[in-house]
CSV table of C-alpha atoms in Angstrom, one decimal:
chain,number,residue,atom,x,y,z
J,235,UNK,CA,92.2,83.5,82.0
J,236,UNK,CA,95.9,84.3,82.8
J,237,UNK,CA,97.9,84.6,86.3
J,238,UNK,CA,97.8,88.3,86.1
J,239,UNK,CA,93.5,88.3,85.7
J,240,UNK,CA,93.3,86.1,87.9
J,241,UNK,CA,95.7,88.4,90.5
J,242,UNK,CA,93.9,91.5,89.8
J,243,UNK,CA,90.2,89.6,90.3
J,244,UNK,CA,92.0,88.5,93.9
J,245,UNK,CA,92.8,91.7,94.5
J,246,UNK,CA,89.6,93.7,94.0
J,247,UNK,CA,88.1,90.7,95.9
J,248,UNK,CA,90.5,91.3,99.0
J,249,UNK,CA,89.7,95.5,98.5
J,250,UNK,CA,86.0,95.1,98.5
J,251,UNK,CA,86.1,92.7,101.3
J,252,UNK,CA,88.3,95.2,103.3
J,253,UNK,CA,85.9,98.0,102.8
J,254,UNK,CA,82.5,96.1,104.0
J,255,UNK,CA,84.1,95.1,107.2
J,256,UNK,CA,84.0,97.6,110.0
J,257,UNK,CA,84.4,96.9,113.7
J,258,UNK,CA,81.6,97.1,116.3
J,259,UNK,CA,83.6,100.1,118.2
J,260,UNK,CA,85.0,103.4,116.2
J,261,UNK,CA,87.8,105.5,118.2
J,262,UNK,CA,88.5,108.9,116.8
J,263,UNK,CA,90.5,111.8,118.3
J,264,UNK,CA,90.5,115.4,118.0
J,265,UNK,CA,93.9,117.0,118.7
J,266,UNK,CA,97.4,117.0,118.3
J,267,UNK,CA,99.9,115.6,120.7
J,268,UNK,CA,101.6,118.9,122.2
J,269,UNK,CA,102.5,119.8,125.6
J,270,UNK,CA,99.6,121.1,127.4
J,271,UNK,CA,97.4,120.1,124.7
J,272,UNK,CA,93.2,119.2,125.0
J,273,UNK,CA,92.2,116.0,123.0
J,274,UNK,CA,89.1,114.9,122.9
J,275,UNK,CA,88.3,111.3,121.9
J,276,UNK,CA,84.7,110.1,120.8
J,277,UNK,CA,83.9,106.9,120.6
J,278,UNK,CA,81.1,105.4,118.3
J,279,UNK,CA,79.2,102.0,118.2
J,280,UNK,CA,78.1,100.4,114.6
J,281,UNK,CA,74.8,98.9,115.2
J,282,UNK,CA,74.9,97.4,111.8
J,283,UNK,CA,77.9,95.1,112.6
J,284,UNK,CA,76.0,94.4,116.4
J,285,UNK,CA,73.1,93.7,115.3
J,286,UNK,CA,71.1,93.5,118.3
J,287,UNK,CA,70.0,96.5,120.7
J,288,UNK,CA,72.8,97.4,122.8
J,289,UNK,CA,71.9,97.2,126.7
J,290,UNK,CA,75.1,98.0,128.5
J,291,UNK,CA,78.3,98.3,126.8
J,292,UNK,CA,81.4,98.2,129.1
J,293,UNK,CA,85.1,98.0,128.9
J,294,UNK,CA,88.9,99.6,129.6
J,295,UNK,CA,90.3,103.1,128.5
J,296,UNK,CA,94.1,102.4,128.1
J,297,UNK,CA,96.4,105.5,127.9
J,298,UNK,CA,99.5,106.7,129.4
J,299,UNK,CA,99.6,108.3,132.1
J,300,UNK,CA,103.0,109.8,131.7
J,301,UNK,CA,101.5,111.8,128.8
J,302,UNK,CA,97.5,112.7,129.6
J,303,UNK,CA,96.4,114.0,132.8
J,304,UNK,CA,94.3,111.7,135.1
J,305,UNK,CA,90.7,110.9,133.2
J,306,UNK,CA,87.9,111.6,135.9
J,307,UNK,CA,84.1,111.0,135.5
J,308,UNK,CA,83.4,114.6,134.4
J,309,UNK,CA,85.8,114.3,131.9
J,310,UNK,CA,83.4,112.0,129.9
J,311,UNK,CA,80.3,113.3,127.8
J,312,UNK,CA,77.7,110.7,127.1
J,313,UNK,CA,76.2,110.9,123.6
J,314,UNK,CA,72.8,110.7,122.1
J,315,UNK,CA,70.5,108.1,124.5
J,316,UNK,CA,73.6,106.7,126.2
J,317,UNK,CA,73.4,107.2,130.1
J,318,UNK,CA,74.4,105.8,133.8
J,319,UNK,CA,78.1,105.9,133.4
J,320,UNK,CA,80.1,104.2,135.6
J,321,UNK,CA,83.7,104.8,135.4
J,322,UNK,CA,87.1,104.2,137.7
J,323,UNK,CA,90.0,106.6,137.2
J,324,UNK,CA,92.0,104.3,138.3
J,325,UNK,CA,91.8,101.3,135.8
J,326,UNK,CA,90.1,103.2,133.3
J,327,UNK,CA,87.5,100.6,133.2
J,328,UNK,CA,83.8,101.6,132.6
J,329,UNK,CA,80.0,100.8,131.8
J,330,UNK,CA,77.4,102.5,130.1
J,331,UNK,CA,73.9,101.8,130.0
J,332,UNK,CA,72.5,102.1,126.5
J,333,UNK,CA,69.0,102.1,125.0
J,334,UNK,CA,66.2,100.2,122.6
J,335,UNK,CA,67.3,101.1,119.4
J,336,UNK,CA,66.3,100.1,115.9
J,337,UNK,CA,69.3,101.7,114.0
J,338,UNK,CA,71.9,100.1,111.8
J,339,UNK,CA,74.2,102.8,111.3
J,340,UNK,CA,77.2,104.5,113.5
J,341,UNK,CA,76.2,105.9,117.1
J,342,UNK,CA,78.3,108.5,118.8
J,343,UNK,CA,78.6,106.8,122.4
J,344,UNK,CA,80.7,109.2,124.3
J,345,UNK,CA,83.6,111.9,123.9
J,346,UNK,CA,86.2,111.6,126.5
J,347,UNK,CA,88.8,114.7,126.8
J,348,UNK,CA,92.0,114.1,128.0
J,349,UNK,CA,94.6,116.9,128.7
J,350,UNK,CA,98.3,116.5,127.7
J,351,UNK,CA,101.5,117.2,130.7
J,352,UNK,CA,103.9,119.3,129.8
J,353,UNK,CA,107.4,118.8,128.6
J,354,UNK,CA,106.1,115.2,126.1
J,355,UNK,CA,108.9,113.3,125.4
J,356,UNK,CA,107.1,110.4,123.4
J,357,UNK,CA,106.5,111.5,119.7
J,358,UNK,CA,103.5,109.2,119.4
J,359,UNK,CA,101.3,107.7,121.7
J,360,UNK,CA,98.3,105.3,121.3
J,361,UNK,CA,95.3,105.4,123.4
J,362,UNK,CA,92.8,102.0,123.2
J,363,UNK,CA,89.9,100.5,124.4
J,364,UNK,CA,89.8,97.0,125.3
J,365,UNK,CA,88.3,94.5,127.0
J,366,UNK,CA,84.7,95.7,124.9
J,367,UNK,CA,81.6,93.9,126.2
J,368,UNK,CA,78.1,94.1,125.3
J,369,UNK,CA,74.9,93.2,126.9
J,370,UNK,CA,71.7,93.5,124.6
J,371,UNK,CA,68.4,91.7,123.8
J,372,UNK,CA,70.0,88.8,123.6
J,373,UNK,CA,70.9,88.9,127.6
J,374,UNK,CA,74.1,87.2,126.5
J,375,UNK,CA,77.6,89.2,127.4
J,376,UNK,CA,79.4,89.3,123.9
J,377,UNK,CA,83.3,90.2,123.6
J,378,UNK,CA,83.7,93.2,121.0
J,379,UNK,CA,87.0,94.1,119.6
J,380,UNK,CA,89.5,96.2,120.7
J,381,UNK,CA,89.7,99.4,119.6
J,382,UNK,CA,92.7,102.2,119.0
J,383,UNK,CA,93.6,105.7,117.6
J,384,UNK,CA,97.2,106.8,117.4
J,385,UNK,CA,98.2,110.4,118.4
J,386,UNK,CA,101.9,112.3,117.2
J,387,UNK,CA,103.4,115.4,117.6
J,388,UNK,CA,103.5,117.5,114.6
J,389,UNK,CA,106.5,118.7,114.7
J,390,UNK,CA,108.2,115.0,114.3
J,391,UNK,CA,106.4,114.3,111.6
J,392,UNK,CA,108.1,112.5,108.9
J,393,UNK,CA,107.8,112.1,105.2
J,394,UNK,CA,106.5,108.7,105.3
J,395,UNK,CA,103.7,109.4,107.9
J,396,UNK,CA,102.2,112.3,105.0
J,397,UNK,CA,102.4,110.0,102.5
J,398,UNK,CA,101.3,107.4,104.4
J,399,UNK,CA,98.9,109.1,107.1
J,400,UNK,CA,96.5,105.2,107.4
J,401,UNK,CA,96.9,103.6,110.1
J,402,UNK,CA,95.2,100.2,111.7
J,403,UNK,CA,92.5,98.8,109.9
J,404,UNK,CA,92.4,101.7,107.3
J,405,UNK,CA,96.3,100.7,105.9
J,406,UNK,CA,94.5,97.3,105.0
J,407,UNK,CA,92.2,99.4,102.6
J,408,UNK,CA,95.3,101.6,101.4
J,409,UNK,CA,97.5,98.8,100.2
J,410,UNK,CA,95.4,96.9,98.4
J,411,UNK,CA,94.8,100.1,96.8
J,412,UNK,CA,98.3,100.4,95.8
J,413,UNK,CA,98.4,97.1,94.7
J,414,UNK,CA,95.8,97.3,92.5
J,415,UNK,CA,96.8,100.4,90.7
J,416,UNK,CA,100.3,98.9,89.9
J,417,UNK,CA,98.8,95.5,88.7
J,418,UNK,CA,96.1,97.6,86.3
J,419,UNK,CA,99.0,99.7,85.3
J,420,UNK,CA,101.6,96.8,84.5
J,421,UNK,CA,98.5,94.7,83.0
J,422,UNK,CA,97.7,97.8,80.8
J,423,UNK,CA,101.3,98.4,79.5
J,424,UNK,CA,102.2,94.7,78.8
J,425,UNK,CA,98.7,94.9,76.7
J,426,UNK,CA,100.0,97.4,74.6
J,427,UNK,CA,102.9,96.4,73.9
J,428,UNK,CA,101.3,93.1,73.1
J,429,UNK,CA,99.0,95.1,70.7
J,430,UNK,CA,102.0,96.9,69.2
J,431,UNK,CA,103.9,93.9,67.9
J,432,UNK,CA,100.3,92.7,66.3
């Protein structure tokens, strides 16, 4: 087997194992960043990567304040069984009471909406939730990963953010894409010509 198999097999190996992870917390948003703009956020919890029925889930909603409004209690929706909220405007921080759940799949946890100020400087922004704890069968307080989703203004966006639109842990899956386009096509090409000359 040559360097360039063996690349390629290293390669799919590195794509495949990019798309079977997933972390414990999703963040999604719903809205562009414009003055005087609603976005809603919506958090989900995968089960599957938990593995335990999730108790309590708590943490810290990070966002600037120069560009959002101030988030208040009221300005959360709990999802599906998810109740109790406990949240402080001030620090963002929160807990949520959760429920006895068999599932393995994605759970929408909560949508948050967040309101932008006028006259928005900033062409992108990044809002993220960290400091993720859960509490579940177990009894045993276990540190999640942080979480973020990325907002911009549409009117600043550049070529390289359409062709390129991925960002965190998705670009991981989007380059190795790349990669292993380019090494099929140079493998297949150098094979031809190698069949050419027989």
């Amino acid at each position: 087997m040559n360097i360039k198999k063996v690349l390629i097999l290293f390669l799919v190996f590195i794509f495949f194992s990019s798309c079977c992870y997933a972390n414990e917390i999703a963040l999604n948003a719903t809205g562009e960043l414009k003055d005087n703009s609603d976005v809603t956020i919506k958090i989900g919890i995968n089960l599957g990567e938990i593995e335990e029925n999730v108790y309590f889930l708590q943490g810290q909603l990070e966002y600037d304040t120069n560009i959002f409004e101030k988030i208040m209690s009221e300005d959360i929706e709990l999802l599906n069984s998810w109740h109790d909220l406990v949240f402080n405007p001030e620090n963002g921080k929160f807990v949520i009471e959760g429920m006895d759940s068999s599932e393995s799949n994605l759970q929408d946890v909560m949508n948050i909406k967040l309101k932008t100020k006028n006259k928005l400087t900033n062409d992108s922004t990044t809002i993220k939730l960290k400091d993720l704890k859960e509490v579940g069968e177990s009894q045993i307080e276990k540190e999640l990963e942080d979480a973020t989703v990325t907002l911009r203004k549409p009117a600043t966006e550049n070529f390289a953010n359409k062709i390129l639109p991925f960002t965190g842990n998705n670009s991981i899956i989007f380059y190795a894409i790349i990669i292993i386009i380019i090494g099929l096509v140079a493998f297949f090409i150098k094979k031809r010509k190698t069949n050419k000359k027989s």
